[in-house]
mmCIF file of C-alpha atoms and ligand atoms in Angstrom:
data_model
loop_
_atom_site.group_PDB
_atom_site.id
_atom_site.type_symbol
_atom_site.label_atom_id
_atom_site.label_comp_id
_atom_site.label_asym_id
_atom_site.label_seq_id
_atom_site.Cartn_x
_atom_site.Cartn_y
_atom_site.Cartn_z
ATOM 1 C CA MET S 1 -37.446 29.436 -47.504
ATOM 2 C CA LEU S 2 -38.861 31.739 -44.855
ATOM 3 C CA THR S 3 -40.742 28.880 -43.263
ATOM 4 C CA ARG S 4 -37.423 27.040 -42.743
ATOM 5 C CA LEU S 5 -35.860 29.869 -40.773
ATOM 6 C CA PRO S 6 -37.430 29.054 -37.371
ATOM 7 C CA LYS S 7 -36.314 25.403 -37.739
ATOM 8 C CA LEU S 8 -32.742 26.501 -38.526
ATOM 9 C CA LEU S 9 -32.707 28.874 -35.558
ATOM 10 C CA PHE S 10 -33.994 26.074 -33.344
ATOM 11 C CA ALA S 11 -31.234 23.692 -34.540
ATOM 12 C CA ALA S 12 -28.589 26.366 -33.969
ATOM 13 C CA SER S 13 -29.820 27.011 -30.426
ATOM 14 C CA ILE S 14 -29.618 23.255 -29.644
ATOM 15 C CA LEU S 15 -25.999 23.246 -30.816
ATOM 16 C CA LEU S 16 -25.163 26.256 -28.647
ATOM 17 C CA VAL S 17 -26.727 24.637 -25.585
ATOM 18 C CA THR S 18 -25.120 21.220 -26.053
ATOM 19 C CA ALA S 19 -21.600 22.344 -27.083
ATOM 20 C CA PRO S 20 -20.415 23.242 -23.528
ATOM 21 C CA THR S 21 -21.705 19.873 -22.258
ATOM 22 C CA TYR S 22 -19.376 18.066 -24.645
ATOM 23 C CA ALA S 23 -16.480 20.238 -23.412
ATOM 24 C CA GLN S 24 -17.269 19.358 -19.781
ATOM 25 C CA ASN S 25 -17.357 15.636 -20.541
ATOM 26 C CA ALA S 26 -13.909 15.699 -22.187
ATOM 27 C CA GLN S 27 -12.069 15.440 -18.841
ATOM 28 C CA PRO S 28 -8.262 15.381 -18.695
ATOM 29 C CA LYS S 29 -6.579 11.976 -18.284
ATOM 30 C CA PRO S 30 -5.994 11.269 -14.550
ATOM 31 C CA LYS S 31 -2.379 11.580 -13.376
ATOM 32 C CA PRO S 32 -0.566 10.162 -10.282
ATOM 33 C CA GLU S 33 -0.044 13.752 -9.037
ATOM 34 C CA ASP S 34 -3.816 14.285 -8.817
ATOM 35 C CA THR S 35 -3.978 12.135 -5.677
ATOM 36 C CA GLU S 36 -0.770 13.299 -3.909
ATOM 37 C CA ILE S 37 -0.942 15.381 -0.692
ATOM 38 C CA TRP S 38 2.272 17.085 0.495
ATOM 39 C CA LYS S 39 1.343 19.273 3.527
ATOM 40 C CA PRO S 40 1.159 19.352 6.507
ATOM 41 C CA GLU S 41 3.890 16.807 7.333
ATOM 42 C CA PRO S 42 3.340 14.452 10.326
ATOM 43 C CA LYS S 43 5.478 15.350 13.346
ATOM 44 C CA VAL S 44 8.778 13.542 13.798
ATOM 45 C CA VAL S 45 8.913 11.250 16.871
ATOM 46 C CA THR S 46 12.016 9.400 18.129
ATOM 47 C CA PRO S 47 11.053 5.756 18.822
ATOM 48 C CA ALA S 48 12.335 3.606 21.722
ATOM 49 C CA ALA S 49 14.806 0.779 21.079
ATOM 50 C CA GLU S 50 13.161 -2.711 21.011
ATOM 51 C CA CYS S 51 11.430 -5.056 18.534
ATOM 52 C CA ASN S 52 9.110 -8.060 19.136
ATOM 53 C CA ALA S 53 9.630 -11.827 19.029
ATOM 54 C CA PRO S 54 6.629 -13.969 17.958
ATOM 55 C CA PRO S 55 4.127 -15.009 20.680
ATOM 56 C CA SER S 56 3.116 -18.682 21.107
ATOM 57 C CA ASP S 57 0.147 -18.683 18.708
ATOM 58 C CA ALA S 58 1.857 -16.841 15.850
ATOM 59 C CA VAL S 59 2.470 -18.355 12.422
ATOM 60 C CA VAL S 60 6.094 -17.537 11.675
ATOM 61 C CA LEU S 61 6.348 -16.352 8.083
ATOM 62 C CA PHE S 62 10.079 -15.678 8.132
ATOM 63 C CA ASP S 63 12.487 -16.644 10.907
ATOM 64 C CA GLY S 64 15.725 -15.830 9.110
ATOM 65 C CA LYS S 65 16.456 -19.405 8.023
ATOM 66 C CA ASN S 66 14.456 -19.984 4.837
ATOM 67 C CA ILE S 67 11.843 -18.427 2.604
ATOM 68 C CA ASP S 68 9.605 -21.534 2.401
ATOM 69 C CA GLU S 69 6.425 -19.678 3.413
ATOM 70 C CA TRP S 70 6.699 -17.414 0.331
ATOM 71 C CA VAL S 71 6.347 -17.693 -3.457
ATOM 72 C CA ASN S 72 6.914 -15.375 -6.412
ATOM 73 C CA VAL S 73 3.659 -13.620 -7.258
ATOM 74 C CA LYS S 74 4.155 -13.756 -11.016
ATOM 75 C CA ASP S 75 4.158 -17.557 -11.362
ATOM 76 C CA GLY S 76 3.857 -19.141 -7.902
ATOM 77 C CA SER S 77 7.430 -20.517 -8.067
ATOM 78 C CA ALA S 78 9.759 -20.616 -5.045
ATOM 79 C CA ALA S 79 10.392 -17.073 -3.799
ATOM 80 C CA SER S 80 13.529 -15.663 -5.392
ATOM 81 C CA TRP S 81 14.522 -13.150 -2.718
ATOM 82 C CA ASP S 82 17.975 -13.584 -1.218
ATOM 83 C CA VAL S 83 18.136 -15.207 2.253
ATOM 84 C CA HIS S 84 21.415 -14.470 4.064
ATOM 85 C CA ASP S 85 22.628 -13.625 7.577
ATOM 86 C CA GLY S 86 19.158 -14.194 9.078
ATOM 87 C CA VAL S 87 17.434 -11.710 6.760
ATOM 88 C CA MET S 88 15.840 -11.701 3.319
ATOM 89 C CA THR S 89 16.746 -9.039 0.801
ATOM 90 C CA VAL S 90 14.502 -7.899 -2.028
ATOM 91 C CA ASN S 91 15.381 -9.288 -5.456
ATOM 92 C CA LYS S 92 14.031 -6.561 -7.705
ATOM 93 C CA LYS S 93 14.288 -8.740 -10.806
ATOM 94 C CA GLY S 94 12.415 -11.545 -9.029
ATOM 95 C CA GLY S 95 9.434 -9.286 -8.388
ATOM 96 C CA ASN S 96 6.889 -9.261 -5.573
ATOM 97 C CA ILE S 97 6.573 -12.244 -3.252
ATOM 98 C CA GLU S 98 3.527 -13.421 -1.294
ATOM 99 C CA THR S 99 2.687 -15.907 1.429
ATOM 100 C CA LYS S 100 1.542 -19.402 0.458
ATOM 101 C CA ARG S 101 -1.158 -19.093 3.090
ATOM 102 C CA SER S 102 -4.155 -16.812 2.838
ATOM 103 C CA PHE S 103 -5.525 -14.742 5.684
ATOM 104 C CA LYS S 104 -8.620 -12.800 6.616
ATOM 105 C CA ASN S 105 -8.344 -10.772 9.846
ATOM 106 C CA TYR S 106 -4.941 -10.741 11.498
ATOM 107 C CA GLN S 107 -2.180 -9.144 13.547
ATOM 108 C CA LEU S 108 1.080 -8.892 11.576
ATOM 109 C CA HIS S 109 4.626 -8.079 12.652
ATOM 110 C CA VAL S 110 7.233 -7.176 10.016
ATOM 111 C CA GLU S 111 10.740 -5.757 10.453
ATOM 112 C CA TYR S 112 12.594 -3.993 7.666
ATOM 113 C CA LYS S 113 15.896 -2.255 7.111
ATOM 114 C CA ILE S 114 16.743 0.307 4.496
ATOM 115 C CA PRO S 115 20.463 0.014 3.714
ATOM 116 C CA ALA S 116 22.742 2.661 5.219
ATOM 117 C CA SER S 117 24.100 3.209 1.716
ATOM 118 C CA ILE S 118 20.671 4.116 0.333
ATOM 119 C CA THR S 119 20.555 6.658 -2.486
ATOM 120 C CA GLY S 120 17.690 8.298 -4.363
ATOM 121 C CA THR S 121 14.970 10.661 -3.202
ATOM 122 C CA GLY S 122 11.266 10.624 -2.430
ATOM 123 C CA GLN S 123 9.443 7.536 -3.695
ATOM 124 C CA GLY S 124 12.726 6.295 -5.207
ATOM 125 C CA ARG S 125 14.511 5.871 -1.850
ATOM 126 C CA GLY S 126 13.989 2.499 -0.147
ATOM 127 C CA ASN S 127 10.550 1.897 -1.590
ATOM 128 C CA SER S 128 8.861 -1.408 -0.799
ATOM 129 C CA GLY S 129 5.486 -2.146 0.676
ATOM 130 C CA ILE S 130 3.335 -4.591 2.560
ATOM 131 C CA PHE S 131 0.205 -5.483 0.625
ATOM 132 C CA LEU S 132 -2.169 -6.374 3.425
ATOM 133 C CA ALA S 133 -4.353 -8.457 1.136
ATOM 134 C CA GLY S 134 -2.745 -9.136 -2.232
ATOM 135 C CA THR S 135 -5.569 -10.432 -4.337
ATOM 136 C CA GLY S 136 -3.739 -11.321 -7.576
ATOM 137 C CA PRO S 137 -0.678 -10.709 -9.795
ATOM 138 C CA GLY S 138 -1.917 -7.422 -11.228
ATOM 139 C CA ASP S 139 -4.003 -6.590 -8.214
ATOM 140 C CA ASP S 140 -1.985 -5.506 -5.213
ATOM 141 C CA GLY S 141 -4.908 -4.757 -2.954
ATOM 142 C CA TYR S 142 -4.070 -2.628 0.053
ATOM 143 C CA GLU S 143 -0.544 -1.246 0.454
ATOM 144 C CA LEU S 144 1.023 -0.147 3.707
ATOM 145 C CA GLN S 145 3.951 1.874 2.395
ATOM 146 C CA VAL S 146 7.559 1.002 3.205
ATOM 147 C CA LEU S 147 9.920 3.841 2.321
ATOM 148 C CA ASP S 148 12.803 5.755 3.845
ATOM 149 C CA GLY S 149 11.064 8.311 6.044
ATOM 150 C CA TYR S 150 14.169 9.835 7.619
ATOM 151 C CA ASN S 151 14.651 13.293 6.125
ATOM 152 C CA ASN S 152 13.163 12.107 2.848
ATOM 153 C CA PRO S 153 10.330 14.410 1.787
ATOM 154 C CA THR S 154 7.594 12.994 -0.410
ATOM 155 C CA TYR S 155 3.837 13.368 -0.615
ATOM 156 C CA VAL S 156 2.646 12.587 2.909
ATOM 157 C CA ASN S 157 -0.144 10.260 1.820
ATOM 158 C CA GLY S 158 2.568 8.095 0.221
ATOM 159 C CA MET S 159 5.250 8.287 2.944
ATOM 160 C CA VAL S 160 6.194 5.436 5.277
ATOM 161 C CA GLY S 161 3.280 4.725 7.631
ATOM 162 C CA SER S 162 0.702 5.682 5.019
ATOM 163 C CA LEU S 163 -1.964 3.440 3.612
ATOM 164 C CA TYR S 164 -0.989 4.470 0.138
ATOM 165 C CA LYS S 165 -2.799 7.611 -1.000
ATOM 166 C CA GLN S 166 -5.550 7.126 1.583
ATOM 167 C CA ALA S 167 -4.248 7.567 5.123
ATOM 168 C CA ILE S 168 -1.567 10.058 6.150
ATOM 169 C CA PRO S 169 0.387 8.719 9.181
ATOM 170 C CA LEU S 170 -0.355 10.362 12.543
ATOM 171 C CA ALA S 171 3.395 10.732 13.225
ATOM 172 C CA ASN S 172 6.759 9.958 11.648
ATOM 173 C CA PRO S 173 8.767 7.665 13.962
ATOM 174 C CA SER S 174 11.245 6.609 11.238
ATOM 175 C CA ARG S 175 14.692 5.386 12.180
ATOM 176 C CA LYS S 176 17.793 6.151 10.127
ATOM 177 C CA PRO S 177 18.704 3.987 7.125
ATOM 178 C CA GLY S 178 20.843 1.086 8.356
ATOM 179 C CA GLU S 179 18.693 0.559 11.491
ATOM 180 C CA TRP S 180 15.980 -2.110 11.857
ATOM 181 C CA GLN S 181 12.406 -0.837 12.046
ATOM 182 C CA ALA S 182 9.213 -2.654 13.034
ATOM 183 C CA TYR S 183 5.647 -2.535 11.795
ATOM 184 C CA ASP S 184 2.806 -3.982 13.890
ATOM 185 C CA ILE S 185 -0.489 -4.095 12.051
ATOM 186 C CA ALA S 186 -4.063 -5.079 12.901
ATOM 187 C CA TRP S 187 -6.009 -5.786 9.701
ATOM 188 C CA THR S 188 -9.769 -6.146 9.574
ATOM 189 C CA ALA S 189 -10.648 -7.513 6.160
ATOM 190 C CA PRO S 190 -13.559 -6.040 4.226
ATOM 191 C CA THR S 191 -16.658 -8.209 3.836
ATOM 192 C CA PHE S 192 -18.869 -8.361 0.791
ATOM 193 C CA ASN S 193 -22.413 -9.172 -0.208
ATOM 194 C CA GLU S 194 -23.158 -11.883 -2.793
ATOM 195 C CA ASP S 195 -23.330 -9.297 -5.574
ATOM 196 C CA GLY S 196 -19.844 -7.961 -4.743
ATOM 197 C CA SER S 197 -21.023 -4.808 -2.988
ATOM 198 C CA VAL S 198 -19.297 -3.920 0.292
ATOM 199 C CA LYS S 199 -20.964 -5.160 3.476
ATOM 200 C CA THR S 200 -18.296 -3.777 5.848
ATOM 201 C CA PRO S 201 -15.142 -1.860 4.843
ATOM 202 C CA ALA S 202 -11.534 -2.760 5.701
ATOM 203 C CA TYR S 203 -9.870 -1.206 8.748
ATOM 204 C CA ALA S 204 -6.178 -0.927 9.568
ATOM 205 C CA THR S 205 -4.421 -0.014 12.794
ATOM 206 C CA VAL S 206 -0.668 0.381 12.422
ATOM 207 C CA PHE S 207 2.249 0.946 14.794
ATOM 208 C CA LEU S 208 5.653 1.888 13.375
ATOM 209 C CA ASN S 209 8.521 1.396 15.826
ATOM 210 C CA GLY S 210 5.942 1.217 18.628
ATOM 211 C CA VAL S 211 4.281 4.510 17.710
ATOM 212 C CA LEU S 212 0.658 4.572 16.513
ATOM 213 C CA VAL S 213 0.593 5.834 12.921
ATOM 214 C CA GLU S 214 -2.849 4.624 11.756
ATOM 215 C CA ASN S 215 -5.738 4.355 14.207
ATOM 216 C CA HIS S 216 -8.535 2.018 13.038
ATOM 217 C CA PHE S 217 -8.528 3.726 9.657
ATOM 218 C CA GLU S 218 -11.459 2.858 7.395
ATOM 219 C CA LEU S 219 -10.222 2.205 3.869
ATOM 220 C CA LYS S 220 -12.121 3.498 0.885
ATOM 221 C CA GLY S 221 -11.049 0.517 -1.206
ATOM 222 C CA GLN S 222 -7.805 -0.732 -2.720
ATOM 223 C CA THR S 223 -4.838 1.638 -2.619
ATOM 224 C CA LEU S 224 -4.208 2.873 -6.139
ATOM 225 C CA TYR S 225 -1.296 4.700 -7.779
ATOM 226 C CA ILE S 226 -3.678 6.517 -10.103
ATOM 227 C CA GLY S 227 -7.315 7.331 -9.552
ATOM 228 C CA LYS S 228 -9.874 6.857 -6.823
ATOM 229 C CA PRO S 229 -9.954 3.736 -4.621
ATOM 230 C CA PHE S 230 -12.629 1.099 -5.024
ATOM 231 C CA TYR S 231 -13.308 -2.323 -3.504
ATOM 232 C CA LYS S 232 -13.082 -5.669 -5.229
ATOM 233 C CA LYS S 233 -14.655 -8.739 -3.637
ATOM 234 C CA TYR S 234 -12.318 -11.286 -2.020
ATOM 235 C CA ASP S 235 -12.590 -13.728 0.849
ATOM 236 C CA SER S 236 -9.057 -14.358 2.120
ATOM 237 C CA ALA S 237 -5.749 -13.368 0.537
ATOM 238 C CA PRO S 238 -1.994 -13.715 0.921
ATOM 239 C CA VAL S 239 0.222 -11.017 2.405
ATOM 240 C CA LYS S 240 2.477 -9.650 -0.293
ATOM 241 C CA LEU S 241 5.824 -7.811 -0.170
ATOM 242 C CA GLN S 242 6.802 -5.337 -2.851
ATOM 243 C CA ALA S 243 9.906 -5.436 -5.042
ATOM 244 C CA HIS S 244 9.622 -1.825 -6.149
ATOM 245 C CA GLY S 245 11.142 -0.866 -9.483
ATOM 246 C CA ASP S 246 13.151 2.113 -8.195
ATOM 247 C CA LYS S 247 16.925 2.185 -8.663
ATOM 248 C CA SER S 248 17.947 2.510 -5.000
ATOM 249 C CA GLU S 249 19.722 -0.338 -3.135
ATOM 250 C CA PRO S 250 17.392 -3.224 -2.199
ATOM 251 C CA MET S 251 16.132 -3.366 1.346
ATOM 252 C CA SER S 252 15.841 -6.302 3.738
ATOM 253 C CA PHE S 253 13.193 -7.907 5.964
ATOM 254 C CA ARG S 254 13.385 -10.137 9.050
ATOM 255 C CA ASN S 255 11.222 -11.502 11.891
ATOM 256 C CA ILE S 256 7.860 -11.712 10.121
ATOM 257 C CA TRP S 257 4.989 -13.342 11.989
ATOM 258 C CA ILE S 258 1.224 -13.270 11.911
ATOM 259 C CA ARG S 259 -1.640 -14.110 14.279
ATOM 260 C CA GLU S 260 -4.983 -14.918 12.726
ATOM 261 C CA LEU S 261 -7.875 -13.291 14.537
ATOM 262 C CA PRO S 262 -11.267 -14.881 15.166
HETATM 263 MG MG1 MG H 1 5.715 0.917 -2.077
#
């Protein structure tokens, strides 16, 4: 009996040493709030008046007449968003839409309008988004946020002008709901090695209403609602527009064009 005592003491000491390790490994489930940043808020800037028509070498993705360059993401059928009065309005039931064409590096111009009658707050007020490389139905890639940014507080790394939960905009040049606003984006696609590892990261430069909001920002990977970003290998991908599930009035887009870069 006595000879067993040292063995028992040894076993007990192992338990005492290993017990805290188990506690440390049992981490809490990640939440969306874990990756939200609220302060400081980017300064408010009043933009000048004008928007841009497509230059000669642009591929026009939406000219106000039809939605032929776009399909529904969920099944590849004809895009179900509503074309009227030279604009297209989000059909929330129809879901996200994406371009038929795929792109690598590009310059993109997109105009959007949040309805004057918009209701809701924060992320539930005029939420849409431009997925700069939408790499699949359940894989939205890299979202440039579209959201009402006019007196609508939210976490600043998810406000309009943000690369969602990665890049806080350098300023807030939002116009009022009911006014047209313009995004101009330069996208440098990430490149990958054969084994899927990142060779060069993605970069985005973004102007909102003519004001620089992202300056050659290096992305850490895809923009995620929950958790830390990571890259997934792709070569070229469509541009995707978000039909967000919030309950506010649907927003509209017009004058969308793209220039592929060498
Ligand atoms: Mg969005």
